[in-house]
Amino acid sequence: MKLYKTILLELKVIFSCGIYLFLPFMFLLVTGFFYINDTYSYIREVIAFGLFTAVLLVLVTVLNSLQTRKIIFGFLSIILVLLLFVKMSFYMFYGAKINASALFVIFETNTYEASEFLNSFINKEIIVLFFVLLLMLFFVLIKLFYTEKISMKLRLIPVLMFKHKLIKLFVFLLAIFSCYTIFTRFSNENVFLTSYTSHKDYILLKENLKNTLAQKESSYVANFLSSNEEQTYVVIIGESTSNSHMELYNYNRDTNPLLREIEDELYVFEDVISPHVHTIESLEKILTLSNYDSPNKKMNASIVQLANQSGFTTYWLSNQRPVGIYESIPTMIGNAASNRYFINSDDSIFNVYDEKLLPYLDKVLENTSEKKMIFIHLMGTHIGYDKRYPEKFEYFSGENEKTKYKHDKSEKLVNSYDNAIRYNDSIVREVIDKVKAKNTNSYVAYFSDHGDELYDTSDMVGHDMYNTTPSMYEVPFIVWMSEKHKLKHPEFLDKLKVVKRSYNLEDFIHSFSDLSGISFNEYDATRSVFNIQYQQRKRIIKDGVDYDKK
Ligand SMILES: [Zn+2]
């Protein structure tokens, strides 16, 4: 009888101590039920959070000094509330749990974009969540440090002082079992573990890129064939430009006055998507051999390396700031070029105009006697739209009838986005004119890394992997070729046919090779949109979604 009573008393002690630590867990149990859409995820989240709290509880109970225990208890409560906040706010905002993909984007993003992200992230529900959790935390801390001094002392009796071995054993087994289960079964539900592993993966990826894609040549490609005659090729990498706001793609505003003038000289591909909606993930595929079928991060090569290895002098002109928290992936790829010009040191918060790139292009084009491959990375129509064009490009005003979600904010942003697109139109046209004036064997290819949503199908602005819309994937892909180039490639002439092909830019490297007359061991003609052997395949976006069945 006495044994039974001690066990009961000691269990009661653990329980009354635990009940405070388990408050966040109970909060998850209730709010998660409403906010986590699918039951399986809900159950997993609840179990994972419960186990994690149990481990922390054991941590508190094994300590001897009451003061240390109190401090640790308070600290762990703060950690739990913080974790719960991150988890629940993601579910509330995105309807999804925070994952490695989102963390990659966060690691790669600079401070301005992060604050921009936070601005759009903070809504009423999340503010309410924040204050409720803060109140809960205060309640626990006040209980812990200011009230019920005696009973709290009792509650916080260290387990090691328990008389009964069975209880000690139970507590330690509980801790070991919880740790084991978290690591083996629930690591994706634990924000700490996901952050840790994805940060480790991220650093590893960066190391790999430094040793591979940032080098002049890739050791994974070989057997290059390319003509030695004079060639001047330009690839323009756009930014955040959706084809749904381009006149060339039937938008109802005249956002492409200059490209439309030369429309019959252009291949305007009608149905092209980007594989992701964020710059880094997207360009990592578009500019390299990796695609969904072979994510191939170690055995890789970029379009810059292909150009180097087939005898071109390469130029990388970029208007995007090269430094984030770490060097960004496009910067690494650009570093392989033999001549690099990162002309912009300003963040996207400032006025950044792409016309600044043009004098550099002039200089590069001056020397006509060699094989030149020029890559131009635009600031394009990056968010902060009104800072992407000079005042004289202030053109659109008033409400556009095509905008689905009409309000003051959407009117202002749609106008500035459309102005930015009109300015972008003038930049692409000017690049074409400059190349055309050289009257050599040349082409200019332009695409955007992804698009932005502007109140057309969803009441939002920008791009966001959790709430994707067609405008974020559907991008312009436009190619101009000189007469000399067309004569060299009679197989490209069936323009009306090729521009109708559905294409995913993750295979751009093969179209690029075809267009540039480069062949090498990994070249796959069935993935080149210009080639007679082209094969329409599933267009996979994100991590395995079939875009055309979405
Ligand atoms: Zn982008």
Coordinates of C-alpha atoms and ligand atoms in Angstrom, one line a residue:
M1 CA 0.0 0.0 0.0
K2 CA 2.8 2.4 0.9
L3 CA 4.6 1.6 -2.4
Y4 CA 1.5 2.3 -4.4
K5 CA 1.1 5.7 -2.5
T6 CA 4.6 6.8 -3.2
I7 CA 4.4 6.0 -6.9
L8 CA 1.1 7.9 -7.1
L9 CA 2.5 10.9 -5.3
E10 CA 5.6 11.0 -7.4
L11 CA 3.6 10.6 -10.6
K12 CA 1.4 13.5 -9.4
V13 CA 4.5 15.6 -8.9
I14 CA 5.6 14.9 -12.5
F15 CA 2.2 15.7 -13.8
S16 CA 1.7 18.9 -11.9
C17 CA 5.1 20.1 -13.1
G18 CA 4.4 18.9 -16.6
I19 CA 1.1 20.5 -16.9
Y20 CA 2.7 24.0 -17.3
L21 CA 5.2 22.8 -19.8
F22 CA 2.5 21.0 -21.7
L23 CA 0.4 24.2 -22.1
P24 CA 1.8 24.9 -25.6
F25 CA 1.1 21.3 -26.5
M26 CA -2.6 21.6 -25.5
F27 CA -2.8 24.8 -27.5
L28 CA -1.6 22.9 -30.5
L29 CA -4.1 20.2 -29.8
V30 CA -7.0 22.7 -30.0
T31 CA -5.9 25.2 -32.6
G32 CA -4.2 22.6 -34.8
F33 CA -7.6 20.9 -35.1
F34 CA -9.0 23.9 -36.8
Y35 CA -6.0 25.1 -38.8
I36 CA -4.2 21.9 -39.9
N37 CA -6.3 20.7 -42.9
D38 CA -5.4 17.1 -43.1
T39 CA -6.0 14.8 -40.2
Y40 CA -2.8 12.7 -40.8
S41 CA -0.6 15.8 -40.6
Y42 CA -2.5 17.0 -37.5
I43 CA -1.9 13.7 -35.7
R44 CA 1.8 13.7 -36.7
E45 CA 2.2 17.3 -35.5
V46 CA 0.5 16.5 -32.1
I47 CA 2.5 13.4 -31.5
A48 CA 5.8 15.1 -32.5
F49 CA 5.2 18.1 -30.3
G50 CA 4.1 15.9 -27.4
L51 CA 7.2 13.8 -27.6
F52 CA 9.4 16.9 -27.8
T53 CA 7.8 18.4 -24.7
A54 CA 8.2 15.1 -22.9
V55 CA 12.0 15.2 -23.5
L56 CA 12.2 18.8 -22.2
L57 CA 10.1 17.8 -19.2
V58 CA 12.6 15.1 -18.3
L59 CA 15.4 17.7 -18.7
V60 CA 13.8 19.9 -16.1
T61 CA 13.1 17.1 -13.6
V62 CA 16.6 15.6 -13.5
L63 CA 18.3 18.8 -12.3
N64 CA 19.0 19.2 -8.6
S65 CA 19.0 22.9 -7.7
L66 CA 15.6 24.5 -7.6
Q67 CA 16.8 27.8 -8.9
T68 CA 18.5 26.2 -11.9
R69 CA 15.4 24.1 -12.5
K70 CA 13.2 27.2 -12.5
I71 CA 15.4 29.1 -15.0
I72 CA 15.7 26.1 -17.3
F73 CA 11.9 25.5 -17.0
G74 CA 11.3 29.2 -18.0
F75 CA 13.8 29.0 -20.8
L76 CA 12.2 25.8 -22.2
S77 CA 8.8 27.3 -22.0
I78 CA 9.9 30.2 -24.2
I79 CA 11.4 27.8 -26.7
L80 CA 8.2 25.8 -26.9
V81 CA 6.0 28.8 -27.3
L82 CA 8.4 30.1 -30.0
L83 CA 8.3 26.8 -31.9
L84 CA 4.6 26.7 -31.6
F85 CA 4.3 30.2 -33.0
V86 CA 6.5 29.4 -36.0
K87 CA 4.6 26.2 -36.7
M88 CA 1.1 27.6 -36.3
S89 CA 1.7 30.8 -38.1
F90 CA 2.9 28.8 -41.1
Y91 CA -0.2 26.7 -41.0
M92 CA -2.4 29.8 -40.7
F93 CA -0.7 31.7 -43.5
Y94 CA 0.1 28.9 -45.9
G95 CA -2.0 26.0 -44.8
A96 CA 1.3 24.0 -44.8
K97 CA 4.1 23.1 -42.5
I98 CA 7.5 24.9 -42.7
N99 CA 9.7 22.8 -45.0
A100 CA 13.2 22.5 -46.3
S101 CA 12.3 24.3 -49.5
A102 CA 11.0 27.4 -47.7
L103 CA 14.1 27.4 -45.5
F104 CA 16.4 27.3 -48.5
V105 CA 14.7 30.4 -49.9
I106 CA 15.1 32.1 -46.5
F107 CA 18.8 31.3 -46.3
E108 CA 19.3 32.7 -49.8
T109 CA 17.3 35.8 -49.3
N110 CA 18.8 39.1 -48.3
T111 CA 17.5 41.2 -45.5
Y112 CA 15.2 43.5 -47.6
E113 CA 13.4 40.6 -49.1
A114 CA 13.1 39.0 -45.7
S115 CA 11.5 42.1 -44.3
E116 CA 9.2 42.3 -47.3
F117 CA 8.3 38.7 -46.8
L118 CA 7.5 39.4 -43.1
N119 CA 5.3 42.4 -44.1
S120 CA 3.1 40.3 -46.3
F121 CA 3.2 37.4 -43.7
I122 CA 1.8 39.4 -40.8
N123 CA -1.9 39.4 -40.8
K124 CA -4.6 39.8 -38.1
E125 CA -4.8 36.1 -37.3
I126 CA -1.1 35.9 -36.8
I127 CA -1.0 39.0 -34.6
V128 CA -3.8 37.4 -32.4
L129 CA -1.8 34.2 -32.3
F130 CA 1.3 36.0 -31.2
F131 CA -0.5 37.8 -28.3
V132 CA -2.3 34.8 -27.1
L133 CA 0.9 32.8 -26.9
L134 CA 2.7 35.7 -25.2
L135 CA -0.1 35.8 -22.6
M136 CA 0.3 32.1 -22.1
L137 CA 4.0 32.5 -21.6
F138 CA 3.6 35.3 -19.1
F139 CA 1.1 33.1 -17.2
V140 CA 3.6 30.3 -16.9
L141 CA 6.5 32.5 -16.0
I142 CA 4.6 34.3 -13.3
K143 CA 3.4 31.0 -11.8
L144 CA 7.0 29.8 -11.9
F145 CA 8.7 32.8 -10.3
Y146 CA 6.2 34.8 -8.4
T147 CA 3.3 32.7 -7.0
E148 CA 2.8 29.5 -5.2
K149 CA 6.3 29.4 -4.1
I150 CA 5.8 26.4 -1.9
S151 CA 3.7 24.3 -4.2
M152 CA 5.9 25.1 -7.1
K153 CA 8.8 23.8 -5.1
L154 CA 6.9 20.6 -4.5
R155 CA 6.1 20.4 -8.2
L156 CA 9.6 20.8 -9.1
I157 CA 11.0 18.0 -7.0
P158 CA 13.9 16.5 -9.0
V159 CA 13.3 13.1 -10.2
L160 CA 16.6 11.9 -9.0
M161 CA 15.4 12.4 -5.5
F162 CA 12.4 10.2 -6.0
K163 CA 12.5 7.3 -3.7
H164 CA 11.3 4.7 -6.1
K165 CA 13.5 3.3 -8.8
L166 CA 10.6 2.4 -11.0
I167 CA 9.7 6.0 -11.4
K168 CA 13.3 7.0 -12.3
L169 CA 13.4 4.2 -14.8
F170 CA 10.0 5.3 -16.3
V171 CA 11.2 8.9 -16.7
F172 CA 14.4 8.0 -18.4
L173 CA 12.8 5.4 -20.7
L174 CA 10.3 8.0 -21.6
A175 CA 13.0 10.4 -22.5
I176 CA 15.0 7.9 -24.6
F177 CA 11.9 6.6 -26.3
S178 CA 10.8 10.2 -27.2
C179 CA 14.2 11.2 -28.5
Y180 CA 14.5 8.1 -30.6
T181 CA 11.0 8.5 -32.1
I182 CA 11.5 12.2 -32.9
F183 CA 14.8 11.5 -34.8
T184 CA 13.5 8.4 -36.7
R185 CA 9.9 9.2 -37.4
F186 CA 9.1 12.9 -36.8
S187 CA 12.2 14.9 -37.8
N188 CA 10.2 16.8 -40.4
E189 CA 7.7 18.0 -37.8
N190 CA 10.5 19.4 -35.6
V191 CA 11.4 22.9 -36.7
F192 CA 14.9 22.7 -35.1
L193 CA 15.8 19.4 -36.8
T194 CA 14.4 20.6 -40.2
S195 CA 16.3 23.9 -39.9
Y196 CA 19.5 22.2 -38.9
T197 CA 19.4 19.5 -41.6
S198 CA 18.4 21.9 -44.4
H199 CA 21.0 24.4 -43.4
K200 CA 23.6 21.6 -43.5
D201 CA 22.3 20.6 -46.9
Y202 CA 22.4 24.2 -48.0
I203 CA 26.0 24.7 -47.0
L204 CA 26.9 21.4 -48.7
L205 CA 25.2 22.4 -51.9
K206 CA 27.1 25.7 -51.8
E207 CA 30.4 23.9 -51.3
N208 CA 29.5 21.7 -54.3
L209 CA 28.6 24.6 -56.4
K210 CA 31.9 26.4 -55.6
N211 CA 33.8 23.3 -56.6
T212 CA 31.7 22.6 -59.7
L213 CA 29.5 25.3 -61.2
A214 CA 31.6 28.2 -60.2
Q215 CA 34.6 26.8 -62.0
K216 CA 35.5 27.6 -65.7
E217 CA 34.9 24.1 -66.8
S218 CA 32.8 21.2 -65.8
S219 CA 34.4 17.8 -65.7
Y220 CA 31.1 16.1 -66.2
V221 CA 30.7 17.1 -69.9
A222 CA 33.0 16.3 -72.8
N223 CA 33.3 15.8 -76.6
F224 CA 32.5 19.4 -77.6
L225 CA 31.7 20.3 -81.1
S226 CA 31.3 23.9 -82.1
S227 CA 32.1 26.0 -85.2
N228 CA 35.1 28.4 -85.0
E229 CA 33.5 31.2 -87.0
E230 CA 32.4 34.5 -85.7
Q231 CA 29.3 34.3 -83.5
T232 CA 27.7 36.7 -81.0
Y233 CA 25.1 35.2 -78.8
V234 CA 23.1 36.8 -76.0
V235 CA 21.0 35.2 -73.3
I236 CA 18.9 37.6 -71.2
I237 CA 17.7 36.2 -67.9
G238 CA 14.7 38.2 -66.8
E239 CA 13.3 38.6 -63.3
S240 CA 9.7 38.2 -62.0
T241 CA 8.1 38.9 -65.4
S242 CA 4.9 37.0 -66.1
N243 CA 3.8 36.6 -69.6
S244 CA 0.2 37.3 -68.4
H245 CA 1.0 41.0 -68.3
M246 CA 2.7 41.2 -71.7
E247 CA 1.0 42.5 -74.7
L248 CA 2.8 39.9 -76.8
Y249 CA 0.9 37.3 -74.9
N250 CA -2.5 39.0 -75.3
Y251 CA -2.5 41.2 -72.2
N252 CA -5.0 44.0 -72.7
R253 CA -2.5 46.9 -72.1
D254 CA 0.2 48.0 -74.5
T255 CA 3.1 46.8 -72.4
N256 CA 5.3 45.7 -75.4
P257 CA 5.2 48.6 -77.9
L258 CA 8.8 48.1 -79.0
L259 CA 8.9 44.3 -79.2
R260 CA 5.6 44.3 -81.0
E261 CA 7.1 46.5 -83.7
I262 CA 9.5 43.6 -84.6
E263 CA 7.1 40.8 -83.7
D264 CA 7.6 39.1 -87.1
E265 CA 11.3 38.8 -86.4
L266 CA 10.7 37.0 -83.1
Y267 CA 10.0 33.5 -82.0
V268 CA 7.4 34.2 -79.2
F269 CA 7.0 30.8 -77.5
E270 CA 3.4 30.7 -76.5
D271 CA 3.3 28.1 -73.7
V272 CA 6.5 28.1 -71.6
I273 CA 6.7 27.7 -67.8
S274 CA 9.4 27.9 -65.2
P275 CA 10.0 24.9 -63.0
H276 CA 9.7 26.8 -59.8
V277 CA 8.4 30.2 -58.6
H278 CA 11.5 31.4 -56.8
T279 CA 14.7 32.6 -58.5
I280 CA 17.2 30.3 -57.0
E281 CA 15.3 27.0 -57.3
S282 CA 14.3 28.0 -60.8
L283 CA 17.6 29.2 -62.2
E284 CA 19.4 26.3 -60.6
K285 CA 17.5 24.1 -63.1
I286 CA 17.1 26.5 -66.1
L287 CA 20.8 27.3 -66.3
T288 CA 22.2 23.8 -65.6
L289 CA 21.8 20.2 -66.6
S290 CA 19.7 19.4 -63.6
N291 CA 16.0 18.9 -64.1
Y292 CA 13.3 17.0 -62.2
D293 CA 14.3 13.6 -63.7
S294 CA 17.9 14.0 -62.6
P295 CA 18.4 16.6 -59.9
N296 CA 22.0 15.7 -60.4
K297 CA 23.6 18.4 -58.2
K298 CA 27.1 17.0 -58.2
M299 CA 27.4 15.8 -61.8
N300 CA 26.4 19.1 -63.3
A301 CA 27.3 21.7 -65.8
S302 CA 25.9 25.2 -66.6
I303 CA 25.3 27.0 -69.8
V304 CA 28.2 29.3 -68.9
Q305 CA 30.6 26.3 -68.7
L306 CA 29.3 24.8 -71.9
A307 CA 30.1 28.1 -73.7
N308 CA 33.6 28.2 -72.1
Q309 CA 34.3 24.6 -73.1
S310 CA 33.2 25.1 -76.7
G311 CA 35.5 28.0 -77.3
F312 CA 33.4 31.0 -76.6
T313 CA 34.6 34.0 -74.7
T314 CA 32.0 34.4 -72.0
Y315 CA 30.6 37.5 -70.4
W316 CA 28.3 37.7 -67.4
L317 CA 26.6 41.1 -67.0
S318 CA 24.4 41.3 -63.9
N319 CA 22.3 44.0 -62.4
Q320 CA 21.4 41.9 -59.4
R321 CA 23.4 42.4 -56.3
P322 CA 25.8 39.5 -55.9
V323 CA 25.7 39.1 -52.1
G324 CA 23.0 37.7 -50.0
I325 CA 23.7 36.1 -46.6
Y326 CA 25.7 33.7 -48.7
E327 CA 26.6 34.1 -52.4
S328 CA 23.5 33.3 -54.3
I329 CA 23.3 30.5 -56.8
P330 CA 23.0 32.6 -59.9
T331 CA 26.2 34.5 -58.8
M332 CA 28.0 31.2 -58.5
I333 CA 27.0 30.2 -62.0
G334 CA 28.0 33.6 -63.3
N335 CA 31.4 33.3 -61.7
A336 CA 32.3 30.7 -64.3
A337 CA 32.3 33.4 -67.0
S338 CA 35.7 34.6 -68.1
N339 CA 34.5 38.2 -67.8
R340 CA 32.2 39.3 -65.1
Y341 CA 30.5 42.6 -64.4
F342 CA 28.3 42.8 -61.3
I343 CA 27.4 46.4 -61.8
N344 CA 24.9 46.8 -59.0
S345 CA 25.7 47.0 -55.4
D346 CA 22.3 48.2 -54.2
D347 CA 19.6 46.1 -52.7
S348 CA 16.3 45.8 -54.5
I349 CA 14.9 48.4 -52.0
F350 CA 16.6 51.1 -54.1
N351 CA 15.9 52.4 -57.6
V352 CA 17.7 49.9 -59.9
Y353 CA 17.3 50.5 -63.6
D354 CA 18.4 47.9 -66.2
E355 CA 19.6 50.5 -68.7
K356 CA 22.8 50.8 -66.7
L357 CA 23.8 47.4 -68.2
L358 CA 23.7 48.8 -71.8
P359 CA 27.0 50.7 -71.8
Y360 CA 28.7 47.4 -70.7
L361 CA 27.0 45.6 -73.5
D362 CA 28.3 48.2 -76.0
K363 CA 31.8 47.7 -74.8
V364 CA 31.6 43.9 -75.0
L365 CA 30.0 44.1 -78.5
E366 CA 32.8 46.4 -79.8
N367 CA 35.1 43.5 -80.4
T368 CA 33.5 41.7 -83.3
S369 CA 36.2 39.3 -84.2
E370 CA 35.6 36.5 -81.8
K371 CA 33.1 33.9 -80.6
K372 CA 31.2 35.7 -77.9
M373 CA 28.6 34.4 -75.4
I374 CA 27.0 37.2 -73.4
F375 CA 24.7 36.5 -70.4
I376 CA 22.7 39.4 -69.1
H377 CA 21.0 39.0 -65.7
L378 CA 18.3 41.7 -65.4
M379 CA 16.7 43.2 -62.3
G380 CA 13.7 43.0 -64.6
T381 CA 10.3 43.5 -62.8
H382 CA 11.5 42.4 -59.4
I383 CA 9.1 43.4 -56.6
G384 CA 9.4 47.1 -55.6
Y385 CA 8.0 47.6 -59.1
D386 CA 7.9 51.4 -58.9
K387 CA 11.7 51.3 -58.4
R388 CA 12.4 49.4 -61.6
Y389 CA 11.8 52.2 -64.1
P390 CA 12.7 55.9 -64.5
E391 CA 10.0 58.5 -64.2
K392 CA 9.5 58.9 -67.9
F393 CA 8.2 55.3 -68.0
E394 CA 5.3 56.2 -65.7
Y395 CA 2.7 55.3 -68.3
F396 CA -0.3 53.5 -67.0
S397 CA -2.8 54.9 -64.6
G398 CA -6.3 54.2 -63.3
E399 CA -7.9 50.8 -62.9
N400 CA -7.3 48.0 -65.4
E401 CA -10.6 46.3 -66.2
K402 CA -8.8 43.0 -66.4
T403 CA -7.7 43.0 -62.8
K404 CA -9.9 40.6 -60.9
Y405 CA -9.4 41.9 -57.4
K406 CA -9.9 45.6 -57.6
H407 CA -8.9 47.9 -54.8
D408 CA -6.6 50.9 -54.3
K409 CA -3.6 48.7 -53.5
S410 CA -4.1 46.5 -56.6
E411 CA -4.6 49.5 -58.8
K412 CA -1.4 51.0 -57.8
L413 CA 0.7 47.8 -58.0
V414 CA -0.8 46.7 -61.3
N415 CA 0.1 50.1 -62.8
S416 CA 3.6 50.0 -61.5
Y417 CA 4.1 46.4 -62.6
D418 CA 2.8 47.2 -66.1
N419 CA 5.1 50.2 -66.2
A420 CA 8.0 48.0 -65.2
I421 CA 7.1 45.5 -68.0
R422 CA 6.9 48.3 -70.5
Y423 CA 10.4 49.5 -69.4
N424 CA 11.7 45.9 -69.6
D425 CA 10.3 45.8 -73.1
S426 CA 12.5 48.7 -74.1
I427 CA 15.5 47.1 -72.6
V428 CA 15.1 43.8 -74.4
R429 CA 14.4 45.7 -77.6
E430 CA 17.5 47.7 -77.2
V431 CA 19.7 44.7 -76.6
I432 CA 18.3 43.2 -79.8
D433 CA 18.9 46.4 -81.8
K434 CA 22.5 46.6 -80.6
V435 CA 23.2 43.0 -81.6
K436 CA 21.4 43.4 -84.8
A437 CA 23.5 46.4 -85.7
K438 CA 26.6 44.1 -85.7
N439 CA 25.1 42.2 -88.6
T440 CA 26.8 38.9 -87.7
N441 CA 25.8 35.4 -86.9
S442 CA 23.8 36.0 -83.7
Y443 CA 20.8 35.5 -81.6
V444 CA 19.2 37.0 -78.5
A445 CA 17.2 34.7 -76.3
Y446 CA 15.1 36.2 -73.4
F447 CA 13.1 34.4 -70.7
S448 CA 12.1 35.2 -67.1
D449 CA 13.1 33.1 -64.1
H450 CA 9.4 33.0 -63.0
G451 CA 6.5 35.3 -62.9
D452 CA 4.5 37.3 -60.3
E453 CA 0.8 37.2 -59.4
L454 CA -0.9 40.6 -59.6
Y455 CA -4.5 40.2 -58.5
D456 CA -5.5 38.3 -61.6
T457 CA -6.4 34.9 -60.1
S458 CA -5.7 35.5 -56.5
D459 CA -5.9 38.5 -54.2
M460 CA -2.2 38.8 -53.8
V461 CA 1.0 40.2 -55.2
G462 CA 4.4 38.5 -55.9
H463 CA 5.4 34.9 -55.9
D464 CA 5.1 32.4 -53.1
M465 CA 5.6 28.6 -53.3
Y466 CA 2.7 27.8 -51.0
N467 CA 0.1 29.8 -52.9
T468 CA 1.1 29.4 -56.6
T469 CA -1.0 30.7 -59.5
P470 CA -0.5 30.3 -63.3
S471 CA 1.0 33.8 -63.5
M472 CA 3.9 32.7 -61.3
Y473 CA 4.8 29.9 -63.7
E474 CA 3.9 31.2 -67.1
V475 CA 6.9 33.2 -68.4
P476 CA 7.9 34.9 -71.7
F477 CA 10.4 33.0 -73.8
I478 CA 11.3 35.0 -76.8
V479 CA 14.1 34.5 -79.4
W480 CA 15.4 36.8 -82.0
M481 CA 17.9 35.5 -84.7
S482 CA 19.9 37.3 -87.3
E483 CA 19.5 36.5 -90.9
K484 CA 22.9 34.9 -90.9
H485 CA 22.0 32.7 -88.0
K486 CA 18.8 31.6 -89.7
L487 CA 20.7 30.6 -92.8
K488 CA 23.0 28.4 -90.7
H489 CA 20.0 26.7 -89.0
P490 CA 17.4 26.0 -91.7
E491 CA 15.9 23.5 -89.4
F492 CA 14.7 26.3 -87.1
L493 CA 12.7 28.0 -89.7
D494 CA 9.4 26.4 -89.0
K495 CA 8.6 29.1 -86.6
L496 CA 4.8 28.7 -86.5
K497 CA 5.2 25.1 -85.4
V498 CA 7.9 25.4 -82.8
V499 CA 6.4 28.4 -80.9
K500 CA 3.3 26.4 -80.2
R501 CA 5.3 23.7 -78.3
S502 CA 4.6 23.4 -74.6
Y503 CA 7.9 23.7 -72.8
N504 CA 9.4 23.7 -69.3
L505 CA 12.4 25.9 -69.0
E506 CA 14.2 23.3 -66.8
D507 CA 15.4 21.9 -70.2
F508 CA 16.6 25.3 -71.5
I509 CA 20.3 24.1 -71.5
H510 CA 19.4 21.7 -74.4
S511 CA 17.6 24.5 -76.4
F512 CA 20.5 26.8 -75.6
S513 CA 23.0 24.2 -77.0
D514 CA 21.0 23.7 -80.1
L515 CA 20.6 27.4 -80.7
S516 CA 24.3 28.0 -80.2
G517 CA 25.4 25.1 -82.4
I518 CA 27.1 23.4 -79.4
S519 CA 27.0 19.6 -79.1
F520 CA 28.5 17.6 -76.2
N521 CA 28.0 14.2 -74.6
E522 CA 25.1 15.1 -72.4
Y523 CA 23.2 17.0 -75.1
D524 CA 19.7 15.7 -75.6
A525 CA 17.9 16.8 -78.8
T526 CA 14.6 15.6 -77.6
R527 CA 14.7 18.3 -74.9
S528 CA 15.5 21.1 -77.3
V529 CA 12.4 23.1 -78.2
F530 CA 13.9 24.0 -81.6
N531 CA 14.8 20.5 -82.6
I532 CA 12.9 18.2 -85.0
Q533 CA 13.4 15.4 -82.5
Y534 CA 11.8 17.4 -79.7
Q535 CA 9.5 15.3 -77.5
Q536 CA 6.7 16.8 -75.5
R537 CA 7.1 15.4 -71.9
K538 CA 5.3 16.0 -68.6
R539 CA 6.0 19.4 -67.3
I540 CA 7.0 18.8 -63.8
I541 CA 7.1 21.8 -61.3
K542 CA 8.0 22.1 -57.7
D543 CA 8.9 18.7 -56.3
G544 CA 7.0 16.5 -58.7
V545 CA 3.7 18.1 -59.6
D546 CA 2.5 17.7 -63.2
Y547 CA 1.8 21.3 -64.2
D548 CA -0.7 20.4 -66.9
K549 CA -2.8 18.2 -64.5
K550 CA -2.6 20.6 -61.6
Ligands
ZN1 ZN 13.2 35.7 -59.4

